Structures are given as structure tokens and as C-alpha cells.
mmCIF file of C-alpha atoms and ligand atoms in Angstrom:
data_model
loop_
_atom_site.group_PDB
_atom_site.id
_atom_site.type_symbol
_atom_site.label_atom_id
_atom_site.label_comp_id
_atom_site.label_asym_id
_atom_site.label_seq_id
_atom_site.Cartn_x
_atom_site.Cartn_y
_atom_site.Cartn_z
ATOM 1 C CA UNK A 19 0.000 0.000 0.000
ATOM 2 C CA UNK A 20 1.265 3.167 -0.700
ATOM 3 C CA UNK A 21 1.409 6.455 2.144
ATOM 4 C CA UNK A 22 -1.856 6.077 3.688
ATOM 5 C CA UNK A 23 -2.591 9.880 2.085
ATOM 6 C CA UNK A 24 -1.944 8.423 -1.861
ATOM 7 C CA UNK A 25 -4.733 5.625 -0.897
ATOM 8 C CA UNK A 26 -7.877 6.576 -2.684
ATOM 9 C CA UNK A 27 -10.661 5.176 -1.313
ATOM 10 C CA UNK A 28 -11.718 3.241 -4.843
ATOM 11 C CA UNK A 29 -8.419 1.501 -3.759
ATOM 12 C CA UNK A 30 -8.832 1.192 -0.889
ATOM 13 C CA UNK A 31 -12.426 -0.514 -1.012
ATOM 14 C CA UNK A 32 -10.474 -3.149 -3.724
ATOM 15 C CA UNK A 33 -7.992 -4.072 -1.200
ATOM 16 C CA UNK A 34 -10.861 -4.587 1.414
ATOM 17 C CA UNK A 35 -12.228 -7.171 -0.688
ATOM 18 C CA UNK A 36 -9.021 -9.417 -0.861
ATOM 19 C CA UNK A 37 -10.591 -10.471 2.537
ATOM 20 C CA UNK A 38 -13.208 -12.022 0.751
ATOM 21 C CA UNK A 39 -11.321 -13.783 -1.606
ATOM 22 C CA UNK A 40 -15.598 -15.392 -2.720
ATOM 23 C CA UNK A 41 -16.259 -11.646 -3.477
ATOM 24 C CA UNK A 42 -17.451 -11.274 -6.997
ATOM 25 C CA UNK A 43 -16.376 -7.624 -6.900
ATOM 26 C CA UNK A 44 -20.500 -6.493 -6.864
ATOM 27 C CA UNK A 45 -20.094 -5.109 -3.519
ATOM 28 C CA UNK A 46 -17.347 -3.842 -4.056
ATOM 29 C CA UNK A 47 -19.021 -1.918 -7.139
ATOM 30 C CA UNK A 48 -21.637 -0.431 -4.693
ATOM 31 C CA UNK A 49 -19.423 0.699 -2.665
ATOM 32 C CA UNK A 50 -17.725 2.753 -5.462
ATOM 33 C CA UNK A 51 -21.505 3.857 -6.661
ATOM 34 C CA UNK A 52 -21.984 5.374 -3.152
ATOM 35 C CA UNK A 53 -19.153 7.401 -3.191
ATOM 36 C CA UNK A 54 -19.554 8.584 -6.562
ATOM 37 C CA UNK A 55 -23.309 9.383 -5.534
ATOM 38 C CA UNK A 56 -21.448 11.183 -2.377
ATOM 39 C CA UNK A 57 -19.404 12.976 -4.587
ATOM 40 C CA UNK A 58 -21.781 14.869 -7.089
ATOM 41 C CA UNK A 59 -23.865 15.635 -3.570
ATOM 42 C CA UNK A 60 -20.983 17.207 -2.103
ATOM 43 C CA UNK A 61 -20.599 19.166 -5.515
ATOM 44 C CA UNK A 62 -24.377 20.672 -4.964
ATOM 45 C CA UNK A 63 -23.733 21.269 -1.327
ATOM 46 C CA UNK A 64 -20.747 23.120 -2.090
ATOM 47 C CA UNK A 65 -22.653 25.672 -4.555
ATOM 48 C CA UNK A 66 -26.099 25.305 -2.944
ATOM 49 C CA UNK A 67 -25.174 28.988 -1.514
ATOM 50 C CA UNK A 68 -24.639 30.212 -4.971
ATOM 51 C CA UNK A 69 -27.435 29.074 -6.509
ATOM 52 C CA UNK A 70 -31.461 29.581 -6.797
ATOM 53 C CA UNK A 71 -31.041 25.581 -5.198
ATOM 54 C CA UNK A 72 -31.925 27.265 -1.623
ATOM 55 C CA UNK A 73 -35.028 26.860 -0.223
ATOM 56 C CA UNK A 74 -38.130 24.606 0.053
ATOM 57 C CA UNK A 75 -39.843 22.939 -2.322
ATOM 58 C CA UNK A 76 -43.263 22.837 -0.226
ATOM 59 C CA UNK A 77 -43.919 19.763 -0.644
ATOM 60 C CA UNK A 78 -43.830 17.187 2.751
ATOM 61 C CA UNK A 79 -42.262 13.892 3.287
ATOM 62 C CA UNK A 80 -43.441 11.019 5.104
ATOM 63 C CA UNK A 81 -42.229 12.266 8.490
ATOM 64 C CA UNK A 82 -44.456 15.783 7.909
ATOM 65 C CA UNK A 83 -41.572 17.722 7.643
ATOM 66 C CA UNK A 84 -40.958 20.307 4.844
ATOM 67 C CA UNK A 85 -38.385 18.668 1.815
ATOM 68 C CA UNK A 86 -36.133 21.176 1.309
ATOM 69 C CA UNK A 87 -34.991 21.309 -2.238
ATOM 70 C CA UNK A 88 -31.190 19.860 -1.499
ATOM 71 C CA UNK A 89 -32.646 16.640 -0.199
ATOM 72 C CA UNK A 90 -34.685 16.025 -3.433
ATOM 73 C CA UNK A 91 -31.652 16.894 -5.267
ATOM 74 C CA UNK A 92 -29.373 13.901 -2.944
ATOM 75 C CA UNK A 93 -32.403 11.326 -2.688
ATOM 76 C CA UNK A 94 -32.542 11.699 -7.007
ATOM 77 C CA UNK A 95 -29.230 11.361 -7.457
ATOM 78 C CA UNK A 96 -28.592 7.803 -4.670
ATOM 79 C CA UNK A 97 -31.724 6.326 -6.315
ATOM 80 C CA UNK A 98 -30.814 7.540 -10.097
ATOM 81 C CA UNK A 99 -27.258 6.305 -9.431
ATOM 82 C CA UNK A 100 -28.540 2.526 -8.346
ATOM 83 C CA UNK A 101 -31.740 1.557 -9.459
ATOM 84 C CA UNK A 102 -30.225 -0.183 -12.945
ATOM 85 C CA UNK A 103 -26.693 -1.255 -11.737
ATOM 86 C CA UNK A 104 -27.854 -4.926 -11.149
ATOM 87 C CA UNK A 105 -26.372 -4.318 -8.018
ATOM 88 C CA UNK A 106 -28.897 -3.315 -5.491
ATOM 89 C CA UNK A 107 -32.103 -5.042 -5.381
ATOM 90 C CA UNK A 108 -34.050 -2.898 -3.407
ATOM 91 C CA UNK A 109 -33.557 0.368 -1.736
ATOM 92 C CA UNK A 110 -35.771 2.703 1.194
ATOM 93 C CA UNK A 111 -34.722 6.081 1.901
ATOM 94 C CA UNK A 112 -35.900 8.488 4.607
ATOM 95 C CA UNK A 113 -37.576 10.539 1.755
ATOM 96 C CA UNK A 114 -39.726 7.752 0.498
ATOM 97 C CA UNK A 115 -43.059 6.027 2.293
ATOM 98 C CA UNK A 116 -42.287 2.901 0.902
ATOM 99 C CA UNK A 117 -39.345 0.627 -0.479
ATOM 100 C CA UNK A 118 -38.305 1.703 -4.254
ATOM 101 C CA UNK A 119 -37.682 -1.536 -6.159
ATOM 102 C CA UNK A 120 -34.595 -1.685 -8.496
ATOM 103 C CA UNK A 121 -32.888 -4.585 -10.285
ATOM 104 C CA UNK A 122 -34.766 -8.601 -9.868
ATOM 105 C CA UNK A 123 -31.513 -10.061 -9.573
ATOM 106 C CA UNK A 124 -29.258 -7.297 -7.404
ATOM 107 C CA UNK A 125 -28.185 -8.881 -4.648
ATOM 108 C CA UNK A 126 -28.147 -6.121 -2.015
ATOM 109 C CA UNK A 127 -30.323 -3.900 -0.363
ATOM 110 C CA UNK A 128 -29.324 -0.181 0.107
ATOM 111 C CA UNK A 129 -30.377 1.596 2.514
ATOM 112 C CA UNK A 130 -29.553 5.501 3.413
ATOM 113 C CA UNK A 131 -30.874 8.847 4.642
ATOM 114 C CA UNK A 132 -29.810 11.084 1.696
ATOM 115 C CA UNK A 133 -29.521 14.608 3.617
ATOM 116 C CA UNK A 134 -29.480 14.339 7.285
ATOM 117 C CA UNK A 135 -29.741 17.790 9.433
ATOM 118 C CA UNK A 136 -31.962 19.454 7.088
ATOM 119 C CA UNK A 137 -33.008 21.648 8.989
ATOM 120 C CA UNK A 138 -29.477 23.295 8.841
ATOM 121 C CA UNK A 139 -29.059 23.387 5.564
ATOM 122 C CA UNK A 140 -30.014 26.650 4.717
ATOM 123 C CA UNK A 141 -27.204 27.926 7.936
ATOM 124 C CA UNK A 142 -24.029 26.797 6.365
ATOM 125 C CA UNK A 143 -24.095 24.517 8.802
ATOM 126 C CA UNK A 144 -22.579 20.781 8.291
ATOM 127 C CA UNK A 145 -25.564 18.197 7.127
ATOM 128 C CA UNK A 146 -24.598 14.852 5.828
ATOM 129 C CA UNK A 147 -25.844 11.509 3.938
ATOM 130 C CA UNK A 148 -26.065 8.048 5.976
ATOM 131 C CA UNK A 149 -25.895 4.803 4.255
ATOM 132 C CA UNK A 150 -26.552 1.288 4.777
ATOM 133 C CA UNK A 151 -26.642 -1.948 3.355
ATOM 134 C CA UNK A 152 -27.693 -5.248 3.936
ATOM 135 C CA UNK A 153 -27.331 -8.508 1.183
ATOM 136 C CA UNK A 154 -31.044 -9.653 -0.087
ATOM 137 C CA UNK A 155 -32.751 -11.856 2.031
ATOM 138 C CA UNK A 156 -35.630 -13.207 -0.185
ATOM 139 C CA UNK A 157 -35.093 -15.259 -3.186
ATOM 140 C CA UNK A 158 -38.300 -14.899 -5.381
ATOM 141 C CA UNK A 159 -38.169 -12.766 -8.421
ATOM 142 C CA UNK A 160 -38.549 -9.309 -6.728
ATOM 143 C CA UNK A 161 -37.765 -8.301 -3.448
ATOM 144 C CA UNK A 162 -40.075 -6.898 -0.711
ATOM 145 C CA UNK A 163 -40.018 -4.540 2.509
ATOM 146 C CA UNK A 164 -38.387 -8.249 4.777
ATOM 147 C CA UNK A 165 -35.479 -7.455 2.430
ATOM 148 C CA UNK A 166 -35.213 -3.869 4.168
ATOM 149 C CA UNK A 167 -36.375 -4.604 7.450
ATOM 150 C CA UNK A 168 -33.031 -6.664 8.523
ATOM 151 C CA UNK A 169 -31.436 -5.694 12.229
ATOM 152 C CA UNK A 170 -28.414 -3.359 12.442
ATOM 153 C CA UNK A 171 -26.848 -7.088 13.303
ATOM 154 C CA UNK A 172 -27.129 -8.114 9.991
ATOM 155 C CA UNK A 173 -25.492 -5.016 7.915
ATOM 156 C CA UNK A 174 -22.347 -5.955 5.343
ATOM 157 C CA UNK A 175 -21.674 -2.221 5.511
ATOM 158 C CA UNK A 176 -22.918 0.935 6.840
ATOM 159 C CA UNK A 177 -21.274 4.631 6.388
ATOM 160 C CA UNK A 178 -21.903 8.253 6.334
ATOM 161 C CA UNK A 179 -20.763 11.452 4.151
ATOM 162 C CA UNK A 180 -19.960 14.750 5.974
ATOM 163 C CA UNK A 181 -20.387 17.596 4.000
ATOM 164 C CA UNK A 182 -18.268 20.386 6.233
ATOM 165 C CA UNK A 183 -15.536 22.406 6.142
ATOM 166 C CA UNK A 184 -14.093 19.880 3.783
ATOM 167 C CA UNK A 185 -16.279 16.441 2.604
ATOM 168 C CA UNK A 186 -15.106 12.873 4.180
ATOM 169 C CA UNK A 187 -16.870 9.915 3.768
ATOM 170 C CA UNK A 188 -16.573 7.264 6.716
ATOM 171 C CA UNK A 189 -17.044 3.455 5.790
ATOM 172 C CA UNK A 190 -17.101 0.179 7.729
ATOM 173 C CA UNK A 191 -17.757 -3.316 6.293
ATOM 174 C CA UNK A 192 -17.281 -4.671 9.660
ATOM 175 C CA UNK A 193 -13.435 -4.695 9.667
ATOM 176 C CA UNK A 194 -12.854 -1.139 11.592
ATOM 177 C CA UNK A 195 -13.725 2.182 10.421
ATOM 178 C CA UNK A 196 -12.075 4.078 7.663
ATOM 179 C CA UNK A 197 -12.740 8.031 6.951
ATOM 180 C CA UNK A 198 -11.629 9.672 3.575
ATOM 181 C CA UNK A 199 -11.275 13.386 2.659
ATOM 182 C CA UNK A 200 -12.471 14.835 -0.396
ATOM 183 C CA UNK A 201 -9.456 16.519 -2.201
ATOM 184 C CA UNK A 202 -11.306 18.423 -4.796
ATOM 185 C CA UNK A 203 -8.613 19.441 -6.998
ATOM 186 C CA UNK A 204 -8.109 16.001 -8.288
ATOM 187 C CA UNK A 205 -11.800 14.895 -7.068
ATOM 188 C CA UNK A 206 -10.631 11.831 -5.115
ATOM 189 C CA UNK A 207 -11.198 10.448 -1.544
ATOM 190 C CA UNK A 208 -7.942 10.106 0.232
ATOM 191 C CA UNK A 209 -7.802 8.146 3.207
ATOM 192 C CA UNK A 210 -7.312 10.418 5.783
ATOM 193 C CA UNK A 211 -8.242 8.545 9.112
ATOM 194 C CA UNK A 212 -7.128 4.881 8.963
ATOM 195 C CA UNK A 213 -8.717 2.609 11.301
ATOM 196 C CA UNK A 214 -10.726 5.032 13.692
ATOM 197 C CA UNK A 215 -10.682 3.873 17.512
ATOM 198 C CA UNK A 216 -13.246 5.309 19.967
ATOM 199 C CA UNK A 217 -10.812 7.746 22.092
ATOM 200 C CA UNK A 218 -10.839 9.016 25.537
ATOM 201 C CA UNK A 219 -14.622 10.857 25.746
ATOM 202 C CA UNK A 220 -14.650 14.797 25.413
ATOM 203 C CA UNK A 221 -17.742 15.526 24.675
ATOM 204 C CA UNK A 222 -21.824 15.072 25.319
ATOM 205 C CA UNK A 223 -24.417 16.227 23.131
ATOM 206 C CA UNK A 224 -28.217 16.549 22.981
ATOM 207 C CA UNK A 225 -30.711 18.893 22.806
ATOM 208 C CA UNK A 226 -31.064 20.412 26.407
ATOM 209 C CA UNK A 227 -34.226 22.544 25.368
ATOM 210 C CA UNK A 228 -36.290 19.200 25.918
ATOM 211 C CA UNK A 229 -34.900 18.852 29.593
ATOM 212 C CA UNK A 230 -38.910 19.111 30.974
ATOM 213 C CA UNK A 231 -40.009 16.050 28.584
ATOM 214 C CA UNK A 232 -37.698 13.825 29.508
ATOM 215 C CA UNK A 233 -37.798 10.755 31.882
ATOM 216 C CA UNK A 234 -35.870 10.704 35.685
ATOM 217 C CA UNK A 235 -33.959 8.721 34.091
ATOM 218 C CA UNK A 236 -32.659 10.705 31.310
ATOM 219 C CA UNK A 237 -32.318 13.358 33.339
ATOM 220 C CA UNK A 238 -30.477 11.863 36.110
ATOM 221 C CA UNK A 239 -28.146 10.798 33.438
ATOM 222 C CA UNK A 240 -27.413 14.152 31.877
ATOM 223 C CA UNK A 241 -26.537 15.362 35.226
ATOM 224 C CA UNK A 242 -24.272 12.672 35.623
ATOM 225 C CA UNK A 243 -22.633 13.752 31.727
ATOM 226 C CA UNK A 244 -22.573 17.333 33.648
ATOM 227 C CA UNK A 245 -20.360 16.104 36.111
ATOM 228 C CA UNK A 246 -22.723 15.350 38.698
ATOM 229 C CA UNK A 247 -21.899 12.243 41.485
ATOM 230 C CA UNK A 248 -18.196 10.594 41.743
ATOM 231 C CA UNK A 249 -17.817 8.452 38.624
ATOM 232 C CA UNK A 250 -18.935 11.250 36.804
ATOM 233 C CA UNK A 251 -16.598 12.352 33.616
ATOM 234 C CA UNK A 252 -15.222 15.690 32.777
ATOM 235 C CA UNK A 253 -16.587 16.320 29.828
ATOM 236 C CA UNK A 254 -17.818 19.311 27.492
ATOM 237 C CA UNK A 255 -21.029 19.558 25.590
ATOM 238 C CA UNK A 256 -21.336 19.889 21.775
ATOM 239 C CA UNK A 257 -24.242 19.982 19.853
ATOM 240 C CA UNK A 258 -25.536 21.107 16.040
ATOM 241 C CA UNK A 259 -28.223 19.543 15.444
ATOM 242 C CA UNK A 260 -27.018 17.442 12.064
ATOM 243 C CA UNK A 261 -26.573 13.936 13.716
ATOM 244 C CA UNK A 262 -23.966 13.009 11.087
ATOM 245 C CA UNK A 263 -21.958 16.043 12.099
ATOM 246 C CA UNK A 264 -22.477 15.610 15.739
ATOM 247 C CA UNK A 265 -21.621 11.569 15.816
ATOM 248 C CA UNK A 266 -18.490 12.359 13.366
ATOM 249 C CA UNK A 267 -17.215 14.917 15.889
ATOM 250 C CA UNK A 268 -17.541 12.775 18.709
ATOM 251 C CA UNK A 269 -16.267 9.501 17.099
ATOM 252 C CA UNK A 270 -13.031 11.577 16.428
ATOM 253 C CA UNK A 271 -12.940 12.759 19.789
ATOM 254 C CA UNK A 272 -14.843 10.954 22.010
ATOM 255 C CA UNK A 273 -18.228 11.090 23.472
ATOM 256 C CA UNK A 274 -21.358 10.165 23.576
ATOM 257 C CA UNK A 275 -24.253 11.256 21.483
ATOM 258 C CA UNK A 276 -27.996 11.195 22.280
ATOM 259 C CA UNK A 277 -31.727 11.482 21.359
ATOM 260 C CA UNK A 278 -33.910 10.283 23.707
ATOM 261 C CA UNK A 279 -37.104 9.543 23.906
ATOM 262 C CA UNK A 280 -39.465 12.323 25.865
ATOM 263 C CA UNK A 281 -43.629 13.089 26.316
ATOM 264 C CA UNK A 282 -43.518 14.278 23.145
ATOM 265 C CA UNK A 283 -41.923 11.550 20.929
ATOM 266 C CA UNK A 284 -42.453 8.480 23.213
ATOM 267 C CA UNK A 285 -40.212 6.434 20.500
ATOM 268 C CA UNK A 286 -37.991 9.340 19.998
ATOM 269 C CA UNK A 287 -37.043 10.757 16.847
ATOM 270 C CA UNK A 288 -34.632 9.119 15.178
ATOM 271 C CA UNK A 289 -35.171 6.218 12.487
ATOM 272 C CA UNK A 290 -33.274 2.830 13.366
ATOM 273 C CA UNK A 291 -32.118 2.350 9.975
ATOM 274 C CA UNK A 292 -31.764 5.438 8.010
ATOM 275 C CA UNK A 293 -29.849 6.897 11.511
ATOM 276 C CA UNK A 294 -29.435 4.967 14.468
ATOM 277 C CA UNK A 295 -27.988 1.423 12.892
ATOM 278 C CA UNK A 296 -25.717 2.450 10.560
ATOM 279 C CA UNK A 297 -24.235 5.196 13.024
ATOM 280 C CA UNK A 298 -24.272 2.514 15.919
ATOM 281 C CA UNK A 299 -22.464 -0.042 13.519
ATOM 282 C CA UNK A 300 -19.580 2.673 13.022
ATOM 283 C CA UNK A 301 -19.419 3.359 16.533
ATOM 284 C CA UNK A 302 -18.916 -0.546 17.496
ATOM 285 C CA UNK A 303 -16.581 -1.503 15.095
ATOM 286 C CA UNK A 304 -14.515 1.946 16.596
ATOM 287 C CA UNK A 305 -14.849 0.505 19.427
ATOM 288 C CA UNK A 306 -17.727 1.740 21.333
ATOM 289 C CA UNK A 307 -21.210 0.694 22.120
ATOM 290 C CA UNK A 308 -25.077 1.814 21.559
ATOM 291 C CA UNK A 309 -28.176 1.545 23.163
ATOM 292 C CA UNK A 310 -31.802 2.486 22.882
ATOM 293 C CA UNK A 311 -30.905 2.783 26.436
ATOM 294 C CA UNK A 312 -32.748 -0.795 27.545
ATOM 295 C CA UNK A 313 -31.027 -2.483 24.475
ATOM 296 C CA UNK A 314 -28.449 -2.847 21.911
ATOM 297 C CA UNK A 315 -29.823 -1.052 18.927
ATOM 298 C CA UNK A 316 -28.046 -3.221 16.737
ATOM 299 C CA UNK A 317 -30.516 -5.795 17.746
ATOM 300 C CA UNK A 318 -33.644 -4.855 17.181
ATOM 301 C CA UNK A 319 -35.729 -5.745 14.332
ATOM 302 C CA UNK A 320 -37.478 -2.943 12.824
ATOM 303 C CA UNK A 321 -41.086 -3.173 11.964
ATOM 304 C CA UNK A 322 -41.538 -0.623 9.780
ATOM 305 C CA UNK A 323 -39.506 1.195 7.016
ATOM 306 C CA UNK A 324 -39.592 4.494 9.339
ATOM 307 C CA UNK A 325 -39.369 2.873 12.706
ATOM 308 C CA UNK A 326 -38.193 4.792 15.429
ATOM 309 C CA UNK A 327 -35.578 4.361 18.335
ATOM 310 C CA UNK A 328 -34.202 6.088 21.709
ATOM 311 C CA UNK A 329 -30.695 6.590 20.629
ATOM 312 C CA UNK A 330 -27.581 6.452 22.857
ATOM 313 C CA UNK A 331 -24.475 6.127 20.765
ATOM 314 C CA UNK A 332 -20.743 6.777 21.142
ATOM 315 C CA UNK A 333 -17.983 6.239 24.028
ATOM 316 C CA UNK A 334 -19.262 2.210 25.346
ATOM 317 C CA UNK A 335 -18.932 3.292 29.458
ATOM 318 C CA UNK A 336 -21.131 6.662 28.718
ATOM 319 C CA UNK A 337 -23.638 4.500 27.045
ATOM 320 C CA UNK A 338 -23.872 1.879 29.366
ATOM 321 C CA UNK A 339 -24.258 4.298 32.163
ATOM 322 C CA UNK A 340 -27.075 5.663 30.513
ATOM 323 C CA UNK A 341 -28.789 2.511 30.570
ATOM 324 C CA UNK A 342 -28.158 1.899 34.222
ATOM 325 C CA UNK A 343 -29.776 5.312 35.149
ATOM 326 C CA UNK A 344 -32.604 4.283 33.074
ATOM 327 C CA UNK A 345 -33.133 0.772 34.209
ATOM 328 C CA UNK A 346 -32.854 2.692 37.970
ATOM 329 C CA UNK A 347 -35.197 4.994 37.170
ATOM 330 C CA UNK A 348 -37.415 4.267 34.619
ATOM 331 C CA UNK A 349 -40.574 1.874 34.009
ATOM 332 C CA UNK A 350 -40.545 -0.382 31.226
ATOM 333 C CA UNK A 351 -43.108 1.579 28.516
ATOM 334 C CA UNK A 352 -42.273 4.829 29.822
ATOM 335 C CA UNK A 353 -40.351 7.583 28.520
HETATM 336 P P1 LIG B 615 -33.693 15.096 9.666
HETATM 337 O O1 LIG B 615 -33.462 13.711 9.123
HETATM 338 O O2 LIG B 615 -35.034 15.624 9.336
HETATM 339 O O3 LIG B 615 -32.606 16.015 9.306
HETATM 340 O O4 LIG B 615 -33.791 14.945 11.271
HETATM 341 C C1 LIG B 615 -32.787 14.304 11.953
HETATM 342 C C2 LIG B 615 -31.967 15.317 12.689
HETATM 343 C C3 LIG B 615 -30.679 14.742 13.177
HETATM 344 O O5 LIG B 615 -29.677 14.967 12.264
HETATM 345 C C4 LIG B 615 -30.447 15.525 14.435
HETATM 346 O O6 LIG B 615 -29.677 14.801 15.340
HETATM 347 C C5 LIG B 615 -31.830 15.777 14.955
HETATM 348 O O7 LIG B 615 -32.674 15.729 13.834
HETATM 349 C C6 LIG B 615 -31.952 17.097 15.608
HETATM 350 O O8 LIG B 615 -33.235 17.247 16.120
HETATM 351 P P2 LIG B 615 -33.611 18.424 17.142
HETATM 352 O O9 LIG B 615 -33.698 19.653 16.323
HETATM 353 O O10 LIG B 615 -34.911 17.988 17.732
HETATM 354 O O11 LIG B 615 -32.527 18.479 18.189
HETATM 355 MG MG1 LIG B 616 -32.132 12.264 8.997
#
């Protein structure tokens, strides 16, 4: 291999699949898709502020919130980029009600949530794309929604795209976790951030405004992020509100990230696998742990397309306190 900064990351997604030396190079083709697909996003997120691409497009998606016209623009272009590859067989994004078919004989599934933190994008504020993807499960002559609704347990690959002060893309096929930078003078990922580990925790984030919704036990557990009681860490809090910025931030430099569940969204708000699976799957193979905050998220099997989970993610002590303060505190079916 060359210096890790010369490793591109079509290279380095060939070299990956020497460990499979049964790979028929398919996945390994997806994987390439995605990051081209990450690449012409990046190019529209870079010169969103300079053209009429601003804005909303007033029309809703399936979660009631208002598409703004950037996520149109990143769900077209991961759907236009793999429905006739032969690769994927199905896909579901966080834009769409249902699943949107694409080749009878691909043999994954591809899952992904095309612009996460939308509601920053108009800020200049980092928003990203999350991907996952699980192999086919059925074997009839189209696949179905069972093809999608596989647990985090079963993914082949999950990643995310950061579209910041520069772009990196972040990978895993469940041999540690790889991050690329965008140069875009020669329009390449270079591997930037070979084999991320979990570090020492700096950081907490989550939305404090919702402090009065939340359950004793989310709130005892805060305190304890604050520094309250003797075990407690030192730690600072972060938060912007883009959970692919926020988890990338803290999965460089420790911490914990979290969404709980309150009065107001008794299943919280994030989706288990547009969001909380593929993010959780990074942060385990990094080295750290995450929870609904009664379970590992990675185990449970979703019901619907836009299922919802409680999401504790990050640093594996922080998250396993947090479900000790909620098994202290909290009934079973509460929030
Ligand atoms: P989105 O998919 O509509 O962008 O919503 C998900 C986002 C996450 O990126 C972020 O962590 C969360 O919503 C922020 O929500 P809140 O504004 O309630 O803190
Ligand atoms: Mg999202």
C-alpha cells in the first residue's frame, strides 16, 4: 500500500475485498456507486449557496416535515445512481413512504438517509448523507419490505458522508472504520483517518431545550454527563443539530451522542435504519457501544420502514451508564 494519504478510497475498497477472496467484486461496485453518488452531492452542497437551489420545495415527506430542495436533489441522485446497476435489489430512503424496487436479480439492499440535518441546511451549517446496506434476504423474483427490514446485526456495511468544512466519507464493512477526505482538486477520496478507535470521551451532546419532557432517568443521566456524582466524567457539551456532524465529531474525539425519547416523541425521533444502525455499527466496530438505552440497537428488528428508536451512541462506558440510570429509574413503557 502506498502512504496512507496516496490511498484513494476506490483503492482502498479493492484491497478490502481481498478479505473475501468469494467476493465477486459487486459489492465492491456499490461501494464505489456510493461514493460517486457522495461525490456529485458534495458538488451541490458546495454551490447550494450560490445558486437559486436554496429553499423549500413545499412539498412534505413522510415524516411531515418540509423537503427542502437539497434533499430532493441527494435522494434523485442515490436512487438515479442505483436503481439499474444490477447491483442493489431494493432500496428505502428516509424521503420515500415505501421501499423503491430496483434490479430482480441485485443482490443487495441499500439503505440511506440522503440529507441528514436538514433543517441546517439553509445555515451553512454541516448536514450529511447516511448509508446502509444489507445482502437480499428473499429469493423470489422481486424483493419486498423483509429485504429492508433486517437488524443493524445483519449489515455488510454501513457509512456516512460529511459535507463540512471539507467532505469525508466514513465506511465500515465490519473490519474497523475508515474516513476519507475529499481533495477536490483532483476529485478523489484520500484516506485520511485509517482505522478510527473510539478515544478518551470529550464531549456530550443533545438537545437540552427538551430537559422538561424527559424521563428521571434521562435526566439523572445528563446530570451525571454534567459532572454530577463521583464516577462522573469531565466532559464538554457539543451539539448542532445534524446527527452526522455531531456523531463524526464525537467519534473523532470521544463522546457520547444522544436522542432520547421524551412526552412528546415516546419512540424518539430518530429512524433505526436510516440513523441509528448504521451510526451505531460505526461506533462498534470503533470501538464503542449503543443503546436504545434498555437495548443494543443493533438488535432490534425494525417493523416498519420508518421505525423509530431512543438513541444512545458513542464512548461504550457513557452509554452503558445511561442505561443503568434508566433501568434505575425508569418503568418499562415509559419515557
Ligand atoms: P432530519 O433527518 O429531518 O434532518 O432529522 C434528523 C436530525 C438529526 O440529524 C439531528 O440529530 C436531529 O434531527 C436534531 O433534532 P432536534 O432539532 O430535535 O434536536
Ligand atoms: Mg435524517
Amino acid at each position: 500500500m502506498p502512504r496512507h494519504e496516496l490511498v484513494t478510497i476506490d483503492h482502498h475498497i479493492l484491497e478490502s475485498q481481498k478479505l473475501h477472496p468469494e467476493a465477486t467484486g459487486e459489492f465492491t461496485n456499490l461501494l464505489y456507486d456510493i461514493a460517486l453518488a457522495a461525490k456529485i452531492v458534495a458538488r451541490e452542497v458546495n454551490r447550494a449557496g450560490l445558486v437559486e437551489i436554496l429553499g423549500l420545495t413545499g412539498e412534505e415527506n413522510v415524516q411531515g416535515e418540509e423537503v427542502r430542495k437539497l434533499d430532493v436533489y441527494a435522494n434523485e441522485t442515490l436512487i438515479r445512481m442505483n436503481e439499474f446497476t444490477g447491483r442493489v435489489c431494493v432500496m428505502a430512503s428516509e424521503e420515500d413512504p415505501d421501499i423503491i424496487p430496483a434490479h430482480p436479480d441485485g443482490k443487495y439492499v441499500l439503505i440511506f438517509d440522503p440529507l441528514d440535518g436538514s433543517s441546517n441546511i439553509d445555515y451553512n451549517v454541516s448536514i450529511g448523507t447516511i448509508f446502509a446496506i444489507f445482502r437480499r434476504k428473499t429469493t423470489g423474483d422481486s424483493c419486498s419490505v423483509e429485504d429492508c427490514l433486517q437488524p443493524g446485526r445483519a449489515l455488510a456495511a454501513a457509512g456516512y458522508v460529511v459535507y463540512g468544512s471539507s467532505t469525508m466519507m466514513v465506511y465500515s464493512t465490519g473490519h474497523g472504520v475508515y474516513g476519507f477526505t475529499l481533495d477536490p482538486s483532483v476529485g478523489e477520496f484520500l484516506l485520511s483517518h485509517p482505522n478510527i478507535r473510539s478515544p478518551q470521551p470529550k464531549y456530550y451532546s443533545v438537545n437540552h431545550a427538551y430537559v422538561r419532557r424527559w424521563s428521571r432517568g434521562v435526566q439523572e443521566y445528563v446530570k451525571w454527563l454534567q459532572g454530577e456524582g463521583d464516577d462522573a466524567p469531565e466532559l464538554s457539551e457539543r451539539y448542532i443539530g445534524s446527527m452526522v456532524a455531531d456523531f463524526h465529531r464525537n467519534l473523532l474525539a470521544g463522546g457520547v451522542f444522544i436522542y432520547p425519547s421524551d412526552a412528546k416523541r415516546p419512540q424518539g425521533k430518530l429512524r433505526l435504519l436510516y440513523e441509528a444502525a448504521p451510526l451505531g455499527f460505526l461506533a462498534e466496530q470503533a470501538g464503542g457501544y449503543v443503546s436504545t438505552g434498555r437495548e443494543n440497537v443493533l438488535e432490534v428488528q425494525p417493523t416498519s420502514l420508518h421505525h423509530r428508536v431512543p438513541v444512545f451512541v458513542g464512548d461504550r462506558r457513557l452509554v452503558e451508564k445511561a442505561e443503568e440510570f434508566i433501568q434505575r429509574y425508569d418503568v418499562e413503557g415509559g419515557t
